[in-house]
PDB file of C-alpha atoms in Angstrom:
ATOM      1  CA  UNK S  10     -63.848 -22.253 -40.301  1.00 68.00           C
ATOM      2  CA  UNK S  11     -66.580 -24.269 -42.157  1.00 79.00           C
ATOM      3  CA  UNK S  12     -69.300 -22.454 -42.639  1.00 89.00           C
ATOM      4  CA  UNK S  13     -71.728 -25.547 -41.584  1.00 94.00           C
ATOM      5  CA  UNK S  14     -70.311 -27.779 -38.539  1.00 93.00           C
ATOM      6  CA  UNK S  15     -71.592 -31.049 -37.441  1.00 93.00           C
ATOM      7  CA  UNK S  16     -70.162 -33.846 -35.167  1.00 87.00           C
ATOM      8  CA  UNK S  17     -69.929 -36.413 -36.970  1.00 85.00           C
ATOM      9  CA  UNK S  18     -70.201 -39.090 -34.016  1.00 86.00           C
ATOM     10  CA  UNK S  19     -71.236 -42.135 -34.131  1.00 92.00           C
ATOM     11  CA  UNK S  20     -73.692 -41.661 -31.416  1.00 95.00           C
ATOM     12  CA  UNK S  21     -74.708 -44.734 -30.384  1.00 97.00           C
ATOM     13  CA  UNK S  22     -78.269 -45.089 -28.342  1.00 96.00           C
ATOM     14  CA  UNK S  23     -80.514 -47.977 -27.265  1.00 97.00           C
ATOM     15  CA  UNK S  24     -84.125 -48.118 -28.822  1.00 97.00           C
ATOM     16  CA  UNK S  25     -86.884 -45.783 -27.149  1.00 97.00           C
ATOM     17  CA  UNK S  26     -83.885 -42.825 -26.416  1.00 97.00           C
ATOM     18  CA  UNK S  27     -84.692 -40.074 -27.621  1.00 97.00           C
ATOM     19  CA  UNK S  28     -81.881 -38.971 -29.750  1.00 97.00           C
ATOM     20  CA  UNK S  29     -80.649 -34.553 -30.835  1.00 96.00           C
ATOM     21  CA  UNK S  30     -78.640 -34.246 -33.703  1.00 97.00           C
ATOM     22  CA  UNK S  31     -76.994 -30.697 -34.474  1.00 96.00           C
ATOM     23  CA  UNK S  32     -75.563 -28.517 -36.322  1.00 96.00           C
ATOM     24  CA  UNK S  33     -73.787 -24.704 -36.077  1.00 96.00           C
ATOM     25  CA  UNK S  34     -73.504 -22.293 -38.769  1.00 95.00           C
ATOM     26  CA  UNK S  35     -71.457 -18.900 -39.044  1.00 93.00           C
ATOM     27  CA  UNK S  36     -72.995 -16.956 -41.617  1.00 91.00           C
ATOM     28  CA  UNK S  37     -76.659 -15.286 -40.963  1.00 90.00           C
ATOM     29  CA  UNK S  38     -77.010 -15.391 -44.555  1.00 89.00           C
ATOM     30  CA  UNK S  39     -78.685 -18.797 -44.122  1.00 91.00           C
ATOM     31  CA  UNK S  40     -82.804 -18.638 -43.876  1.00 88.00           C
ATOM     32  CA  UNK S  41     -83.525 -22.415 -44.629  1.00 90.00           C
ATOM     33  CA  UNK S  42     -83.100 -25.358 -42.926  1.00 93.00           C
ATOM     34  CA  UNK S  43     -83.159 -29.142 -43.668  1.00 94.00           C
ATOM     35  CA  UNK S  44     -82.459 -32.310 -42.031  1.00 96.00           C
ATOM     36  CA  UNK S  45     -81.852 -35.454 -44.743  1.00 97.00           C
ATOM     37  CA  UNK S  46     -81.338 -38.843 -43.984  1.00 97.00           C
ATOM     38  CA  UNK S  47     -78.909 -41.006 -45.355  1.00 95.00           C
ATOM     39  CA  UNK S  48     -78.453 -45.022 -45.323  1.00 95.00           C
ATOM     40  CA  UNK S  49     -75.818 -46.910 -46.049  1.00 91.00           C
ATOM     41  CA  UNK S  50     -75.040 -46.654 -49.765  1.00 89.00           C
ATOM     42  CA  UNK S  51     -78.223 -44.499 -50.488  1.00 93.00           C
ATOM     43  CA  UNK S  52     -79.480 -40.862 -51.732  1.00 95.00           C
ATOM     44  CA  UNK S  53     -79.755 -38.710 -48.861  1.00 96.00           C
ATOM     45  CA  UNK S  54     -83.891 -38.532 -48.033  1.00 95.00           C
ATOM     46  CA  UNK S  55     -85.521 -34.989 -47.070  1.00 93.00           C
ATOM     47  CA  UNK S  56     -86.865 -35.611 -43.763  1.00 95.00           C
ATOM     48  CA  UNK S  57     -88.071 -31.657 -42.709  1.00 92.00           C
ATOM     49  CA  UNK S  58     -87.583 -28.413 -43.764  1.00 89.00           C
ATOM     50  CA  UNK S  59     -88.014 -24.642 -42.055  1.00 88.00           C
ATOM     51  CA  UNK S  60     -87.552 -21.213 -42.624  1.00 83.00           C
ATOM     52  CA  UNK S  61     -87.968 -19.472 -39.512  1.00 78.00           C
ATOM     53  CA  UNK S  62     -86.896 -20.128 -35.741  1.00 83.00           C
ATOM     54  CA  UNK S  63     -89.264 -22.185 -33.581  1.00 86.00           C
ATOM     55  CA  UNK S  64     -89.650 -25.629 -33.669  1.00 89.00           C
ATOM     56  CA  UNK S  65     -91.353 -27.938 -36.216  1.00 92.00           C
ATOM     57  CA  UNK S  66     -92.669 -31.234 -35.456  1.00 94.00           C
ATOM     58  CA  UNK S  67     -93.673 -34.177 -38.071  1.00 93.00           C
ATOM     59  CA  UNK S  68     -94.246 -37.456 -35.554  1.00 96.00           C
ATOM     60  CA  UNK S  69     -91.757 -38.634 -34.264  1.00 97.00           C
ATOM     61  CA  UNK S  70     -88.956 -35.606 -35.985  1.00 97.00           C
ATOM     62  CA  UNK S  71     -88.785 -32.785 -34.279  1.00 96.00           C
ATOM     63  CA  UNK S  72     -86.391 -29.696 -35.975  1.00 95.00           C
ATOM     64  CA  UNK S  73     -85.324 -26.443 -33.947  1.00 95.00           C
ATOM     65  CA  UNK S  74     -84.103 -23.819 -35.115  1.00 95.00           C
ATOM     66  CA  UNK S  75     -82.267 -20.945 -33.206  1.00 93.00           C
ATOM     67  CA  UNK S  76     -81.184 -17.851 -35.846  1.00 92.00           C
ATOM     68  CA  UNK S  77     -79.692 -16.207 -33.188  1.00 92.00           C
ATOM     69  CA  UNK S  78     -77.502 -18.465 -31.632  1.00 93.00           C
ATOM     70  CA  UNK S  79     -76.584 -19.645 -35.300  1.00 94.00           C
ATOM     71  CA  UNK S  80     -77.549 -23.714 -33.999  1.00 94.00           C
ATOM     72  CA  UNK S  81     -80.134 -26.126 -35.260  1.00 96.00           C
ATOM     73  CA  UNK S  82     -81.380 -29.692 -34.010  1.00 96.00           C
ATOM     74  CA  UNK S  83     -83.240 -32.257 -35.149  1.00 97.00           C
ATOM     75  CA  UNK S  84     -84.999 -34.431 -32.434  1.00 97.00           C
ATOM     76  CA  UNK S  85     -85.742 -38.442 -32.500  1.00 97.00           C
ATOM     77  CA  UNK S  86     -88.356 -39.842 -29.718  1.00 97.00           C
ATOM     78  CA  UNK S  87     -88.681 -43.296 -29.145  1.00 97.00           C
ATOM     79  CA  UNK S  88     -85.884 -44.238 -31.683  1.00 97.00           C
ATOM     80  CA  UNK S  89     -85.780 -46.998 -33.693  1.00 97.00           C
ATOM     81  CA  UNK S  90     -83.624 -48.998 -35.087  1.00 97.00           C
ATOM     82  CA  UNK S  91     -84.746 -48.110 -38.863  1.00 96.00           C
ATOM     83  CA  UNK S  92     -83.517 -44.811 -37.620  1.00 97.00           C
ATOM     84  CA  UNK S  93     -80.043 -45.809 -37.965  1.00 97.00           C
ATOM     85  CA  UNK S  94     -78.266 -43.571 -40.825  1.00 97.00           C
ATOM     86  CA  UNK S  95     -76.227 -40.718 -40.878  1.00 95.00           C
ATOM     87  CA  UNK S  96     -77.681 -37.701 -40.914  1.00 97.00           C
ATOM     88  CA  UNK S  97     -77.465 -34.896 -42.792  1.00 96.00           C
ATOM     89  CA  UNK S  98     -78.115 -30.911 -41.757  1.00 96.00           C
ATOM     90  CA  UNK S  99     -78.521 -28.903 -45.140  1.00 95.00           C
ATOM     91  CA  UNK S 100     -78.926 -24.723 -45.014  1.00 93.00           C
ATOM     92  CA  UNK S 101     -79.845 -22.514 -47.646  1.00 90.00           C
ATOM     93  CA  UNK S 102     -78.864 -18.513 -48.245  1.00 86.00           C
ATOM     94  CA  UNK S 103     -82.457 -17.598 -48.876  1.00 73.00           C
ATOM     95  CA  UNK S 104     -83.062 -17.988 -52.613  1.00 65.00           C
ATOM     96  CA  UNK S 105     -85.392 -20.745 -52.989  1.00 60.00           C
ATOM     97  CA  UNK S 106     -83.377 -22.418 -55.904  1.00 65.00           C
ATOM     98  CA  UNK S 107     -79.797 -22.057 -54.468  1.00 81.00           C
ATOM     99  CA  UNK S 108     -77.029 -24.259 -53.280  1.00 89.00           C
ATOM    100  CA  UNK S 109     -77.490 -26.472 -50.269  1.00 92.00           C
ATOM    101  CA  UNK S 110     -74.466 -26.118 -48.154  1.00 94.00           C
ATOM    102  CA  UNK S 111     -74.176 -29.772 -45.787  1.00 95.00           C
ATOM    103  CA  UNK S 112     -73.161 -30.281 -42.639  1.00 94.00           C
ATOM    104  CA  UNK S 113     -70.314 -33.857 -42.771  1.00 93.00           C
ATOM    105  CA  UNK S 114     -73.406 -35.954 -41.070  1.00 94.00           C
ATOM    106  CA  UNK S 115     -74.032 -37.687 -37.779  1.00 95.00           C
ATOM    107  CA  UNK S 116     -73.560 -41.259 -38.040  1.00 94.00           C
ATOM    108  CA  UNK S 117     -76.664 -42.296 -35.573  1.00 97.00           C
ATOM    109  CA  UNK S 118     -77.250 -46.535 -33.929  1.00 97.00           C
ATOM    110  CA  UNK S 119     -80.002 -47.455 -32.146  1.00 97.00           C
ATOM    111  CA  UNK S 120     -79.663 -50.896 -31.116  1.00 96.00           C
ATOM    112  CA  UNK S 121     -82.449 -53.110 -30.042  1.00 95.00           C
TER     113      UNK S 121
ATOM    114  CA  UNK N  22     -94.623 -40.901 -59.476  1.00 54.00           C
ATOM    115  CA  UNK N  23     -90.847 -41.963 -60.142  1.00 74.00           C
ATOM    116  CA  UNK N  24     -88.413 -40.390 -58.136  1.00 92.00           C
ATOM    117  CA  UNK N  25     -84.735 -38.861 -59.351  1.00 96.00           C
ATOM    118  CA  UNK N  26     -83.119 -41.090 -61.660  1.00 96.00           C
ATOM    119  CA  UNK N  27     -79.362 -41.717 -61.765  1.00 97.00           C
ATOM    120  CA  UNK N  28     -77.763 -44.117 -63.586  1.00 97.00           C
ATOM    121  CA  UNK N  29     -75.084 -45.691 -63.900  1.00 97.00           C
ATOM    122  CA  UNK N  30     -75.487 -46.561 -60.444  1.00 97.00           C
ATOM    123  CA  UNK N  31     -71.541 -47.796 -60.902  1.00 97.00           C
ATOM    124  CA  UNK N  32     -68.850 -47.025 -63.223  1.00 98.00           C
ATOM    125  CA  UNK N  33     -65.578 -48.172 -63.418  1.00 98.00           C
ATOM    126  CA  UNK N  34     -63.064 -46.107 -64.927  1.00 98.00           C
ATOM    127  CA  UNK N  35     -59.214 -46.339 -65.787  1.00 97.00           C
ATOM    128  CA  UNK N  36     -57.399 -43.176 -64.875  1.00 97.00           C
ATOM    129  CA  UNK N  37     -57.240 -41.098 -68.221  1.00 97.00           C
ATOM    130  CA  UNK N  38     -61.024 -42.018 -69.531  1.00 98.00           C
ATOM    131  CA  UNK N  39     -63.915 -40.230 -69.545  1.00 98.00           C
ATOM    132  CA  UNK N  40     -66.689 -40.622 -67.156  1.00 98.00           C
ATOM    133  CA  UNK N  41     -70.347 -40.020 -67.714  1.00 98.00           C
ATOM    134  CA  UNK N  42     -73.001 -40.011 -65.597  1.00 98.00           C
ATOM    135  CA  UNK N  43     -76.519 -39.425 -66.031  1.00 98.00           C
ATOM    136  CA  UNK N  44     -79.620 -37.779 -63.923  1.00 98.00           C
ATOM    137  CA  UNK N  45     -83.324 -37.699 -64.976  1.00 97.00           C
ATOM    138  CA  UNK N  46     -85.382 -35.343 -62.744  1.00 96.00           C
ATOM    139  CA  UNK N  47     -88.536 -35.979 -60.700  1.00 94.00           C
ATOM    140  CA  UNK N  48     -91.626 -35.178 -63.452  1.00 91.00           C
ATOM    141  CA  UNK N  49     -92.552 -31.494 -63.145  1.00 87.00           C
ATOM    142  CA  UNK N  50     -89.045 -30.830 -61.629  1.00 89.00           C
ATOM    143  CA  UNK N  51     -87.291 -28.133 -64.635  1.00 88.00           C
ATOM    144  CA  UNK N  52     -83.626 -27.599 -61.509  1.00 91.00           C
ATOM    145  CA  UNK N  53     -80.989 -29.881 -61.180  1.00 95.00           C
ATOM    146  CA  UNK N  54     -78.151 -29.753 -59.100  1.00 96.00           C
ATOM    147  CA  UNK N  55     -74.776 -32.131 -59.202  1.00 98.00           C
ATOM    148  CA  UNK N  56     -72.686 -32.612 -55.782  1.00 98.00           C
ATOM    149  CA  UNK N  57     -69.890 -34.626 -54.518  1.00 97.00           C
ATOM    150  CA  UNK N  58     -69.542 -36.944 -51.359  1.00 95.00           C
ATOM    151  CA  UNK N  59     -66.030 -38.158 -50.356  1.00 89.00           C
ATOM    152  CA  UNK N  60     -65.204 -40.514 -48.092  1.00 78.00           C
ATOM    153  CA  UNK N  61     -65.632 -39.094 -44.739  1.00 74.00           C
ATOM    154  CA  UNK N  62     -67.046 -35.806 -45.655  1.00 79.00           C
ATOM    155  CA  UNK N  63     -69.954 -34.417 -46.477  1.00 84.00           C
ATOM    156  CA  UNK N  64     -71.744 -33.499 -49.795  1.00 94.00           C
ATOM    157  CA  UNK N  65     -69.951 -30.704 -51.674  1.00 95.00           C
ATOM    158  CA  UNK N  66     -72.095 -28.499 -54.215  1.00 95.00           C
ATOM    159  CA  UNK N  67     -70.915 -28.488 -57.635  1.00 97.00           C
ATOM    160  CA  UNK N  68     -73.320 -27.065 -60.098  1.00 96.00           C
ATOM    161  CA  UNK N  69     -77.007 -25.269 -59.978  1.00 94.00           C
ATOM    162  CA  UNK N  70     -78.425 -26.083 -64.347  1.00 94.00           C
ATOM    163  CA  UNK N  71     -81.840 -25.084 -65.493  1.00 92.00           C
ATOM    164  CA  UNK N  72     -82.984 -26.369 -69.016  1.00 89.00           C
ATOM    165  CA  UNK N  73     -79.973 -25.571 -71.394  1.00 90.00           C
ATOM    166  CA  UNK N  74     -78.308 -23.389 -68.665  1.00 93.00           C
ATOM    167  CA  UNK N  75     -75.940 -23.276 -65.968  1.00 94.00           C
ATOM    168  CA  UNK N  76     -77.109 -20.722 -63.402  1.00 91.00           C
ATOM    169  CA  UNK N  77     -73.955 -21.725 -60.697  1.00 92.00           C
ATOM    170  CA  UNK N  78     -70.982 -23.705 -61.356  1.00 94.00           C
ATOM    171  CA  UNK N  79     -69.111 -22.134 -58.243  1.00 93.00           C
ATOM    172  CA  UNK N  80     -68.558 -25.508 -57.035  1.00 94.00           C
ATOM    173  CA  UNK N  81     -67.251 -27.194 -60.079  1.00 95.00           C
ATOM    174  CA  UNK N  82     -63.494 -27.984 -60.507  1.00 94.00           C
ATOM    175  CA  UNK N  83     -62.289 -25.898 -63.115  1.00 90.00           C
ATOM    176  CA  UNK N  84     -60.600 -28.101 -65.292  1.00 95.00           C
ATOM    177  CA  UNK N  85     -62.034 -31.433 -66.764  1.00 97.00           C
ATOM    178  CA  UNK N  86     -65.342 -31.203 -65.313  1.00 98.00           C
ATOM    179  CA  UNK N  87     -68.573 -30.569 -67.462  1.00 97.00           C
ATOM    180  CA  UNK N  88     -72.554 -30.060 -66.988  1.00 97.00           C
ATOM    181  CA  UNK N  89     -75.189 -29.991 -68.965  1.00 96.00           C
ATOM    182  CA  UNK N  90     -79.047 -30.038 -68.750  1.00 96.00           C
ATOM    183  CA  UNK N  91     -80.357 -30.112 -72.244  1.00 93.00           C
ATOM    184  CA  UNK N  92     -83.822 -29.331 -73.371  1.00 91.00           C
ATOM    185  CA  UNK N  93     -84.254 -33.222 -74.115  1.00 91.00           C
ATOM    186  CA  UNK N  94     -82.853 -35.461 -72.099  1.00 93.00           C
ATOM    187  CA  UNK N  95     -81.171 -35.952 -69.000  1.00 96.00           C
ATOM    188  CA  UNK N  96     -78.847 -33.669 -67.103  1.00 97.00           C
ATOM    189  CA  UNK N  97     -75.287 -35.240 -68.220  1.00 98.00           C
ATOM    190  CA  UNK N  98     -71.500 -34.165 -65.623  1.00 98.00           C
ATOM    191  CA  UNK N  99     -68.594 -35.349 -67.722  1.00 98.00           C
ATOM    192  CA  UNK N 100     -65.460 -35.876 -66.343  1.00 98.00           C
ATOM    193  CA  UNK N 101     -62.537 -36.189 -68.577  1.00 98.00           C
ATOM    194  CA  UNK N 102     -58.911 -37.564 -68.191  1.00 98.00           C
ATOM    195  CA  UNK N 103     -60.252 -39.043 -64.796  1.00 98.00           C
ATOM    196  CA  UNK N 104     -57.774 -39.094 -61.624  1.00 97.00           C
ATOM    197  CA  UNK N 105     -57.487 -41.211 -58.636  1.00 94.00           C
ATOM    198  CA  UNK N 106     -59.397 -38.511 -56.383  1.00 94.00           C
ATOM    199  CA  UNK N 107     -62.306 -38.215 -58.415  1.00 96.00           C
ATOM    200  CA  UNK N 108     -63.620 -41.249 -56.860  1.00 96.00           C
ATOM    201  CA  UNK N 109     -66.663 -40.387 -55.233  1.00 96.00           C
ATOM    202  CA  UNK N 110     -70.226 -40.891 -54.940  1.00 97.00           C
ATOM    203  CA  UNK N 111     -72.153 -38.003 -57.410  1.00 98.00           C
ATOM    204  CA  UNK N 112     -75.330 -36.920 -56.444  1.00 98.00           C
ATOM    205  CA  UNK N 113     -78.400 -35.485 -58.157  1.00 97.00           C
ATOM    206  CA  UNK N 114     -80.863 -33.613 -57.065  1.00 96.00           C
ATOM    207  CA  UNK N 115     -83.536 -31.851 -58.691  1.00 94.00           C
ATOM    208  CA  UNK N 116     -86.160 -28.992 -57.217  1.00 90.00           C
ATOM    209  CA  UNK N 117     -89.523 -27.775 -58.563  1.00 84.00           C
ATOM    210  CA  UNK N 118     -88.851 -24.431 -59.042  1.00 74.00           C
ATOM    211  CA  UNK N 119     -91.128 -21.053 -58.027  1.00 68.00           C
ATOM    212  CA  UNK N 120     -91.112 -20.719 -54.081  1.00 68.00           C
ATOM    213  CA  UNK N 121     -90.035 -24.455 -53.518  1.00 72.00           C
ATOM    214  CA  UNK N 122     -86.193 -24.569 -51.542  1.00 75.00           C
ATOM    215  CA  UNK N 123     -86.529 -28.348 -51.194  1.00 84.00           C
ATOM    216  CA  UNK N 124     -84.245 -30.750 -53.091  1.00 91.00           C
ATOM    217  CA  UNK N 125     -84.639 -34.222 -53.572  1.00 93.00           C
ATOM    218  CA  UNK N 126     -81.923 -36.720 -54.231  1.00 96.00           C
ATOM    219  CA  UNK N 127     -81.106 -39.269 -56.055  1.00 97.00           C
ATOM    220  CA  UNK N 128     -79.229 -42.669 -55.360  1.00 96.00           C
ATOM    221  CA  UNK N 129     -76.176 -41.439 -56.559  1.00 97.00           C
ATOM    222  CA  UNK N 130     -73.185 -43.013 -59.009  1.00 98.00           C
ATOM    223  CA  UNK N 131     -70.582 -44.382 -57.629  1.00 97.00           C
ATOM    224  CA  UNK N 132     -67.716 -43.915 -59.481  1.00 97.00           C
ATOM    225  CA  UNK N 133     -64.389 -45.759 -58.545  1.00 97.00           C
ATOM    226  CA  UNK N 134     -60.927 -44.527 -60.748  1.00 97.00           C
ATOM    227  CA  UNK N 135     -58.419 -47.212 -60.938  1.00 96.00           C
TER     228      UNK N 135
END
């Protein structure tokens, strides 16, 4: 079993939906969370970070995280079609300079 | 304020050369870290360097693959006696340091073995 799992889609939505992107993890080791963003052809792009369960909102982004059902989310209102990419989870084991381990990505549409 | 710096952005390689590819960290940014993305799977950790040392090369294949992260210059991963499956795109990143977990990429090299 990977220790990060994501579908990786493509999840396909018209412009406005609002759009949840996950990811599960097995080991409780992990304390920090990231969402990246990735175009075609491109450097994946931080888009939020957290350390502790809750949720954390940045405009439109919203990330969730649940510690003790091991499951994170990242949430898209009123998509866009700039929001097309694949998209990245990325967890941490709780040193601040360590390893990202990646979830495979969610390749997300929105079409007009 | 210039971001991570890769370059080549492409390289072309015969199987049995060398490959080189370089990464200049965001200003202020003293961690680097190298991973791999294969086609249809996600980005694979390779190596953790600090100025002129490796802290965790858990990731890195143990044969043919080299890091380095000099105190001048760029962070250079060498790949020697290149195969087939090292085609990949090879990703930067480089962190602050003290009490900062966030990483920040760069646009990658794409290198393609032939």
């Amino acid at each position: 079993q990977k220790e990060v799992e994501q579908d990786p889609g493509p999840l396909s939505v018209p412009e406005g939906a609002i759009v949840s992107l996950n990811c599960t993890y097995s080991n409780s080791a992990f304390q920090y969370f990231m969402w990246y963003r990735q175009y075609s052809r491109k450097g994946p792009e931080l888009l939020m970070y957290t350390y502790s369960s809750g949720n954390k909102e940045d405009g439109r982004f919203t990330a969730q995280v649940d510690k003790s059902s091991k499951y994170i989310s990242l949430f898209i209102r009123d998509s866009q079609p700039s929001d097309s990419a694949t998209y990245l989870c990325a967890l941490n084991k709780g040193s601040t300079l360590g390893r990202l381990y990646f979830g495979r990505g969610t390749q997300l549409t929105v079409w007009p | 304020n210039a971001g991570v710096m890769q370059n080549p952005r492409h390289l072309v390689r015969r199987r049995g050369q060398e490959a080189r590819l370089r990464c200049s960290p965001m200003k202020g940014h003293s961690h680097v870290y190298w991973y791999r993305q294969l086609p249809e799977e996600g980005l694979k950790f390779m190596v953790y360097l600090q100025k002129e040392n490796i802290i965790d090369e858990s990731g890195m294949p143990k044969e043919r693959f080299s890091a380095e992260f000099p105190k001048e210059g760029p962070s250079i991963l060498r790949i020697q006696q290149v195969v087939r499956g090292d085609s990949a795109a090879y990703f930067c990143a480089s962190s602050p340091g003290q009490d900062s977990y966030e990483q920040y990429f760069g646009p990658g090299t794409r290198l393609t073995v032939t």
